[in-house]
Amino acid sequence: MTEKLYRVGTIVNTHGIKGELRVIPITDFPEDRFKSGAKLYLKNKDQTLEFTVESSRPHKSFILLKLKGYDNINDVEKYVKSELFADGEEVSDLNEGEFLYKQIIGLTVVDKELGEVGKVTEIMELGSNDVWVVKSPKYKEILLPYIDDVIKKVDLDNQVVEVEIPDGLID
């Protein structure tokens, strides 16, 4: 397999006795990544195992995942604490102003008054809006809420995010 795989979830436990797995999703599109018929991969030591999703459903903060051909708890217990991966193909169309996390991580953050302040290193999902974590040699760590008042322009071609950092957000 030469395609790049993206981590989309972690199997944290089994659920019931019919082979369902509890997965914590780590993906922009859980509805696409875990839909019936989707391909998932599990890296196990020196091999990559391929699975097909039979069904999935949300349950609390988890996704309950059923893999085709795995109908018993004994078939899936060995995969607990494993990471699930997907290839980059199955992605929903993005609307204007929507981005994949992988497109944002690493972008240079520039403020009109402060100049270059750092690079986006992480995106945290915190309810009403995401928060972009910016590592900066000048200002340590900056937490920028993804709102129109702060994030002014995302220029993927030039790998730059133009921001307007409010007073009090930086020490």
Coordinates of N, CA and C in Angstrom, one line a residue:
M1 N 0.9 -1.2 0.0 CA 0.0 0.0 0.0 C 0.9 1.2 0.0
T2 N 0.8 2.1 -1.0 CA 1.6 3.2 -1.1 C 0.9 4.5 -0.8
E3 N -0.5 4.5 -0.7 CA -1.2 5.7 -0.4 C -0.9 6.1 1.1
K4 N -1.1 7.4 1.3 CA -0.9 8.0 2.6 C -2.2 7.7 3.4
L5 N -2.0 7.2 4.6 CA -3.1 6.9 5.5 C -3.2 8.0 6.6
Y6 N -4.5 8.3 6.9 CA -4.7 9.3 7.9 C -5.4 8.7 9.1
R7 N -5.0 9.0 10.3 CA -5.6 8.5 11.5 C -7.0 9.0 11.7
V8 N -8.0 8.2 11.9 CA -9.3 8.6 11.9 C -10.0 8.3 13.2
G9 N -9.4 7.4 14.0 CA -10.0 7.0 15.3 C -9.1 6.1 16.1
T10 N -9.5 5.9 17.4 CA -8.9 5.0 18.3 C -9.9 4.0 18.8
I11 N -9.7 2.7 18.7 CA -10.6 1.7 19.3 C -10.3 1.7 20.8
V12 N -11.3 2.0 21.6 CA -11.0 2.1 23.0 C -11.6 0.9 23.8
N13 N -12.6 0.2 23.2 CA -13.2 -0.9 23.9 C -14.1 -1.7 22.9
T14 N -14.6 -2.8 23.4 CA -15.7 -3.5 22.7 C -17.0 -3.0 23.2
H15 N -18.1 -3.3 22.5 CA -19.4 -3.0 22.9 C -20.3 -4.1 22.7
G16 N -20.8 -4.7 23.8 CA -21.7 -5.9 23.6 C -20.9 -7.1 23.2
I17 N -21.7 -8.1 22.7 CA -21.0 -9.4 22.4 C -21.0 -9.7 20.9
K18 N -21.6 -8.8 20.1 CA -21.8 -9.1 18.7 C -20.7 -8.5 17.8
G19 N -19.6 -8.1 18.4 CA -18.4 -7.6 17.6 C -18.4 -6.1 17.4
E20 N -19.2 -5.4 18.1 CA -19.1 -3.9 17.9 C -17.9 -3.4 18.7
L21 N -17.3 -2.3 18.1 CA -16.2 -1.6 18.8 C -16.6 -0.2 19.1
R22 N -16.0 0.3 20.3 CA -16.2 1.7 20.6 C -15.0 2.4 20.1
V23 N -15.3 3.4 19.3 CA -14.2 4.2 18.7 C -14.3 5.7 19.0
I24 N -13.2 6.3 19.4 CA -13.2 7.7 19.6 C -12.7 8.3 18.2
P25 N -13.6 9.0 17.6 CA -13.3 9.5 16.2 C -12.3 10.7 16.3
I26 N -11.3 10.7 15.4 CA -10.3 11.8 15.3 C -10.3 12.1 13.8
T27 N -11.4 12.8 13.4 CA -11.5 13.0 11.9 C -12.4 14.2 11.7
D28 N -12.2 14.9 10.6 CA -13.1 16.0 10.2 C -14.4 15.5 9.7
F29 N -14.5 14.2 9.2 CA -15.7 13.7 8.6 C -16.1 12.3 9.1
P30 N -16.5 12.2 10.4 CA -16.8 10.9 10.9 C -18.0 10.2 10.2
E31 N -18.9 11.0 9.6 CA -20.0 10.4 8.9 C -19.6 9.8 7.6
D32 N -18.5 10.3 7.0 CA -17.9 9.7 5.8 C -17.0 8.5 6.1
R33 N -16.1 8.7 7.1 CA -15.1 7.8 7.4 C -15.6 6.5 7.9
F34 N -16.7 6.5 8.7 CA -17.3 5.3 9.3 C -18.6 4.9 8.7
K35 N -18.9 5.4 7.5 CA -20.2 4.9 6.9 C -20.1 3.5 6.4
S36 N -21.2 2.9 6.2 CA -21.3 1.5 5.7 C -20.6 1.4 4.4
G37 N -19.7 0.4 4.3 CA -18.9 0.2 3.0 C -17.6 0.9 3.0
A38 N -17.3 1.8 3.9 CA -16.0 2.5 4.0 C -14.9 1.6 4.3
K39 N -13.7 1.8 3.8 CA -12.5 1.0 4.0 C -11.8 1.7 5.2
L40 N -11.4 0.9 6.2 CA -10.5 1.3 7.3 C -9.3 0.4 7.4
Y41 N -8.2 0.9 7.9 CA -7.0 0.2 8.0 C -6.5 0.2 9.5
L42 N -5.9 -0.9 9.9 CA -5.3 -1.0 11.2 C -3.9 -1.4 11.0
K43 N -2.9 -0.6 11.6 CA -1.5 -1.0 11.5 C -1.2 -1.8 12.7
N44 N -0.7 -3.0 12.4 CA -0.4 -4.0 13.5 C 1.0 -4.5 13.3
K45 N 1.9 -4.1 14.1 CA 3.3 -4.4 14.0 C 3.9 -4.1 12.6
D46 N 4.2 -5.1 11.8 CA 4.8 -4.9 10.5 C 3.8 -5.1 9.3
Q47 N 2.5 -5.1 9.6 CA 1.5 -5.3 8.6 C 0.3 -4.3 8.7
T48 N -0.4 -4.1 7.6 CA -1.6 -3.2 7.6 C -2.8 -4.1 7.3
L49 N -3.8 -4.1 8.2 CA -5.0 -4.9 8.0 C -6.0 -4.0 7.4
E50 N -6.8 -4.5 6.4 CA -7.9 -3.7 5.8 C -9.2 -4.3 6.3
F51 N -10.2 -3.4 6.6 CA -11.5 -3.7 7.1 C -12.5 -3.0 6.2
T52 N -13.7 -3.5 6.2 CA -14.9 -2.8 5.6 C -15.9 -2.6 6.7
V53 N -16.4 -1.3 6.8 CA -17.4 -1.0 7.8 C -18.7 -1.6 7.4
E54 N -19.3 -2.4 8.3 CA -20.7 -3.0 8.1 C -21.7 -1.9 8.5
S55 N -21.5 -1.3 9.7 CA -22.4 -0.3 10.2 C -21.7 0.5 11.2
S56 N -22.3 1.7 11.5 CA -21.8 2.5 12.6 C -22.9 3.4 13.1
R57 N -22.8 3.8 14.3 CA -23.8 4.7 14.9 C -23.1 5.5 16.0
P58 N -23.6 6.7 16.2 CA -23.1 7.5 17.4 C -23.6 7.0 18.7
H59 N -22.8 7.0 19.7 CA -23.2 6.6 21.1 C -22.3 7.4 22.1
K60 N -23.0 8.3 22.7 CA -22.3 9.3 23.6 C -21.2 10.0 22.9
S61 N -20.0 9.9 23.3 CA -18.9 10.6 22.6 C -18.1 9.6 21.7
F62 N -18.7 8.4 21.5 CA -18.0 7.4 20.7 C -18.8 7.2 19.4
I63 N -18.2 6.4 18.5 CA -18.9 5.8 17.4 C -18.8 4.3 17.7
L64 N -20.0 3.7 17.6 CA -20.0 2.2 17.7 C -19.9 1.7 16.3
L65 N -18.8 0.9 16.1 CA -18.4 0.4 14.7 C -18.5 -1.1 14.6
K66 N -19.2 -1.5 13.6 CA -19.3 -3.0 13.3 C -18.5 -3.2 12.0
L67 N -17.6 -4.1 12.0 CA -16.8 -4.5 10.8 C -17.3 -5.7 10.1
K68 N -17.4 -5.7 8.8 CA -17.9 -6.9 8.1 C -17.0 -8.1 8.4
G69 N -17.7 -9.2 8.7 CA -17.0 -10.5 8.9 C -16.6 -10.7 10.4
Y70 N -16.8 -9.7 11.2 CA -16.4 -9.8 12.6 C -17.7 -9.7 13.5
D71 N -18.3 -10.9 13.8 CA -19.6 -10.9 14.4 C -19.6 -11.3 15.9
N72 N -18.4 -11.4 16.5 CA -18.3 -11.9 17.9 C -17.3 -11.0 18.6
I73 N -17.5 -10.8 19.9 CA -16.6 -10.1 20.7 C -15.2 -10.7 20.7
N74 N -15.1 -12.0 20.6 CA -13.8 -12.7 20.5 C -13.0 -12.4 19.3
D75 N -13.7 -12.0 18.2 CA -13.1 -11.7 16.9 C -12.4 -10.3 17.0
V76 N -12.9 -9.4 17.8 CA -12.5 -8.0 17.8 C -11.7 -7.5 19.0
E77 N -11.7 -8.3 20.1 CA -11.1 -7.9 21.4 C -9.6 -7.6 21.2
K78 N -8.9 -8.3 20.3 CA -7.5 -8.1 20.0 C -7.2 -6.7 19.4
Y79 N -8.2 -6.0 18.9 CA -8.0 -4.7 18.2 C -8.2 -3.5 19.2
V80 N -8.6 -3.8 20.4 CA -8.8 -2.7 21.4 C -7.4 -2.0 21.6
K81 N -7.5 -0.7 21.8 CA -6.3 0.2 21.9 C -5.5 0.3 20.6
S82 N -6.1 0.0 19.5 CA -5.5 0.2 18.2 C -6.0 1.4 17.5
E83 N -5.2 2.0 16.6 CA -5.5 3.2 15.8 C -6.1 2.7 14.5
L84 N -7.2 3.4 14.1 CA -7.8 3.2 12.8 C -7.4 4.3 11.8
F85 N -7.1 3.9 10.6 CA -6.7 4.8 9.5 C -7.6 4.7 8.3
A86 N -7.6 5.8 7.5 CA -8.3 5.8 6.3 C -7.4 6.4 5.2
D87 N -7.7 6.1 4.0 CA -6.9 6.9 2.9 C -7.6 8.2 2.7
G88 N -7.0 9.0 1.9 CA -7.5 10.4 1.7 C -8.6 10.6 0.7
E89 N -9.2 9.5 0.2 CA -10.1 9.6 -0.9 C -11.5 10.0 -0.5
E90 N -12.1 9.5 0.5 CA -13.5 9.7 0.9 C -13.7 10.9 1.7
V91 N -13.9 12.1 1.1 CA -14.1 13.3 1.8 C -15.3 14.1 1.2
S92 N -16.1 14.6 2.1 CA -17.2 15.4 1.6 C -16.8 16.7 1.0
D93 N -17.6 17.2 0.1 CA -17.3 18.5 -0.5 C -17.3 19.6 0.6
L94 N -16.3 20.5 0.5 CA -16.2 21.6 1.5 C -17.0 22.8 1.0
N95 N -17.6 23.5 2.0 CA -18.3 24.7 1.6 C -17.3 25.9 1.7
E96 N -17.7 27.0 1.3 CA -16.8 28.2 1.4 C -16.5 28.4 2.8
G97 N -15.2 28.6 3.1 CA -14.7 28.9 4.5 C -14.5 27.7 5.3
E98 N -14.7 26.5 4.7 CA -14.4 25.2 5.4 C -13.1 24.6 5.0
F99 N -12.3 24.1 5.9 CA -11.0 23.5 5.6 C -10.8 22.2 6.3
L100 N -9.9 21.4 5.8 CA -9.5 20.2 6.5 C -8.4 20.6 7.5
Y101 N -8.4 19.9 8.6 CA -7.4 20.2 9.6 C -6.0 20.1 9.0
K102 N -5.7 19.1 8.1 CA -4.4 19.0 7.5 C -4.0 20.1 6.6
Q103 N -5.0 20.9 6.1 CA -4.7 22.1 5.3 C -4.3 23.3 6.2
I104 N -4.8 23.3 7.4 CA -4.5 24.4 8.3 C -3.2 24.3 9.1
I105 N -3.0 23.0 9.6 CA -1.8 22.8 10.4 C -0.5 23.1 9.6
G106 N 0.3 24.0 10.2 CA 1.6 24.4 9.6 C 1.5 25.7 8.9
L107 N 0.3 26.3 8.7 CA 0.2 27.6 8.1 C 0.8 28.7 9.0
T108 N 1.4 29.7 8.3 CA 2.0 30.8 9.0 C 0.9 31.8 9.4
V109 N 0.9 32.3 10.6 CA -0.1 33.2 11.1 C 0.5 34.6 11.1
V110 N -0.2 35.6 10.4 CA 0.3 36.9 10.3 C -0.8 37.9 10.8
D111 N -0.4 38.8 11.7 CA -1.2 39.9 12.2 C -0.8 41.2 11.5
K112 N -1.8 42.0 11.1 CA -1.5 43.2 10.4 C -0.6 44.1 11.2
E113 N -0.8 44.2 12.5 CA 0.1 45.1 13.4 C 1.3 44.4 13.9
L114 N 1.2 43.1 14.3 CA 2.3 42.4 14.9 C 3.2 41.7 13.9
G115 N 2.8 41.6 12.7 CA 3.6 40.8 11.7 C 3.4 39.3 11.9
E116 N 4.5 38.6 11.5 CA 4.4 37.1 11.7 C 4.4 36.7 13.2
V117 N 3.4 35.9 13.6 CA 3.4 35.6 15.0 C 3.7 34.1 15.3
G118 N 3.6 33.2 14.3 CA 3.9 31.8 14.5 C 3.3 30.9 13.5
K119 N 3.2 29.7 13.8 CA 2.5 28.7 12.9 C 1.5 27.9 13.7
V120 N 0.4 27.5 13.0 CA -0.7 26.7 13.5 C -0.1 25.3 13.8
T121 N -0.2 24.8 15.0 CA 0.3 23.5 15.3 C -0.8 22.5 15.7
E122 N -2.0 23.0 16.0 CA -3.0 22.1 16.5 C -4.4 22.8 16.3
I123 N -5.4 22.0 16.2 CA -6.8 22.6 16.2 C -7.6 21.9 17.3
M124 N -8.2 22.6 18.2 CA -9.0 22.0 19.3 C -10.4 22.3 19.0
E125 N -11.2 21.3 19.1 CA -12.7 21.4 18.9 C -13.3 21.7 20.3
L126 N -13.8 22.9 20.5 CA -14.3 23.3 21.8 C -15.8 23.8 21.7
G127 N -16.7 23.0 21.3 CA -18.1 23.3 21.2 C -18.5 24.3 20.1
S128 N -18.7 25.6 20.5 CA -19.2 26.5 19.5 C -18.3 26.9 18.4
N129 N -17.0 26.8 18.6 CA -16.0 27.1 17.5 C -14.7 26.4 17.9
D130 N -13.9 26.2 16.8 CA -12.6 25.6 17.0 C -11.7 26.7 17.5
V131 N -10.6 26.2 18.1 CA -9.5 27.1 18.5 C -8.2 26.6 17.9
W132 N -7.6 27.5 17.2 CA -6.3 27.2 16.5 C -5.2 27.5 17.5
V133 N -4.3 26.5 17.7 CA -3.1 26.7 18.6 C -2.0 27.2 17.7
V134 N -1.4 28.3 18.1 CA -0.3 28.9 17.3 C 1.0 28.9 18.2
K135 N 2.0 28.2 17.8 CA 3.3 28.3 18.5 C 4.1 29.4 17.9
S136 N 4.6 30.2 18.9 CA 5.3 31.4 18.5 C 6.6 31.6 19.3
P137 N 7.7 31.9 18.6 CA 8.9 32.2 19.4 C 8.8 33.4 20.2
K138 N 8.1 34.4 19.8 CA 7.9 35.7 20.5 C 6.9 35.6 21.6
Y139 N 5.8 35.0 21.4 CA 4.7 35.0 22.3 C 4.3 33.7 23.0
K140 N 5.1 32.7 22.9 CA 4.9 31.4 23.4 C 3.7 30.8 22.6
E141 N 2.7 30.4 23.3 CA 1.5 29.7 22.7 C 0.3 30.7 22.6
I142 N -0.3 30.8 21.5 CA -1.4 31.7 21.3 C -2.6 30.8 20.9
L143 N -3.8 31.0 21.6 CA -5.0 30.3 21.2 C -5.9 31.3 20.5
L144 N -6.2 31.0 19.2 CA -7.0 31.8 18.4 C -8.3 31.2 18.1
P145 N -9.4 31.8 18.6 CA -10.7 31.2 18.2 C -11.0 31.4 16.7
Y146 N -11.6 30.3 16.1 CA -11.9 30.4 14.7 C -13.2 31.1 14.5
I147 N -13.2 32.5 14.6 CA -14.3 33.3 14.4 C -13.9 34.4 13.4
D148 N -14.9 35.0 12.8 CA -14.7 36.0 11.7 C -13.9 37.2 12.3
D149 N -14.1 37.6 13.6 CA -13.4 38.8 14.1 C -11.9 38.5 14.3
V150 N -11.5 37.3 14.4 CA -10.1 37.0 14.6 C -9.4 36.4 13.3
I151 N -10.0 35.4 12.7 CA -9.4 34.8 11.5 C -10.0 35.6 10.3
K152 N -9.2 36.4 9.7 CA -9.6 37.3 8.6 C -9.6 36.6 7.2
K153 N -8.5 35.9 7.0 CA -8.3 35.3 5.6 C -7.4 34.1 5.7
V154 N -7.8 33.0 5.1 CA -7.0 31.8 5.0 C -6.5 31.7 3.6
D155 N -5.2 31.8 3.3 CA -4.7 31.8 2.0 C -3.9 30.5 1.8
L156 N -4.5 29.4 1.4 CA -3.9 28.1 1.3 C -2.8 28.1 0.2
D157 N -2.9 28.9 -0.9 CA -1.9 29.0 -1.9 C -0.6 29.5 -1.4
N158 N -0.6 30.5 -0.5 CA 0.6 31.1 0.0 C 0.9 30.6 1.5
Q159 N 0.1 29.6 1.9 CA 0.3 29.0 3.3 C 0.3 30.1 4.4
V160 N -0.6 31.0 4.3 CA -0.7 32.1 5.3 C -2.1 32.3 5.8
V161 N -2.2 32.6 7.1 CA -3.5 32.9 7.7 C -3.3 34.4 8.2
E162 N -4.2 35.2 7.7 CA -4.2 36.6 8.2 C -5.2 36.7 9.3
V163 N -4.7 37.3 10.5 CA -5.5 37.4 11.7 C -5.5 38.8 12.2
E164 N -6.5 39.1 13.1 CA -6.5 40.3 13.8 C -6.7 39.9 15.3
I165 N -5.5 39.9 16.0 CA -5.5 39.4 17.4 C -6.0 40.5 18.3
P166 N -7.1 40.1 19.1 CA -7.7 41.1 20.0 C -6.8 41.5 21.1
D167 N -6.9 42.7 21.7 CA -6.1 43.1 22.8 C -6.4 42.1 24.0
G168 N -5.3 41.8 24.7 CA -5.4 40.9 25.8 C -5.2 39.4 25.5
L169 N -5.2 39.1 24.2 CA -5.0 37.7 23.9 C -3.5 37.2 23.9
I170 N -2.6 38.2 23.8 CA -1.2 37.9 23.8 C -0.6 38.7 25.0
D171 N 0.3 38.0 25.7 CA 1.0 38.7 26.8 C 2.0 39.7 26.4

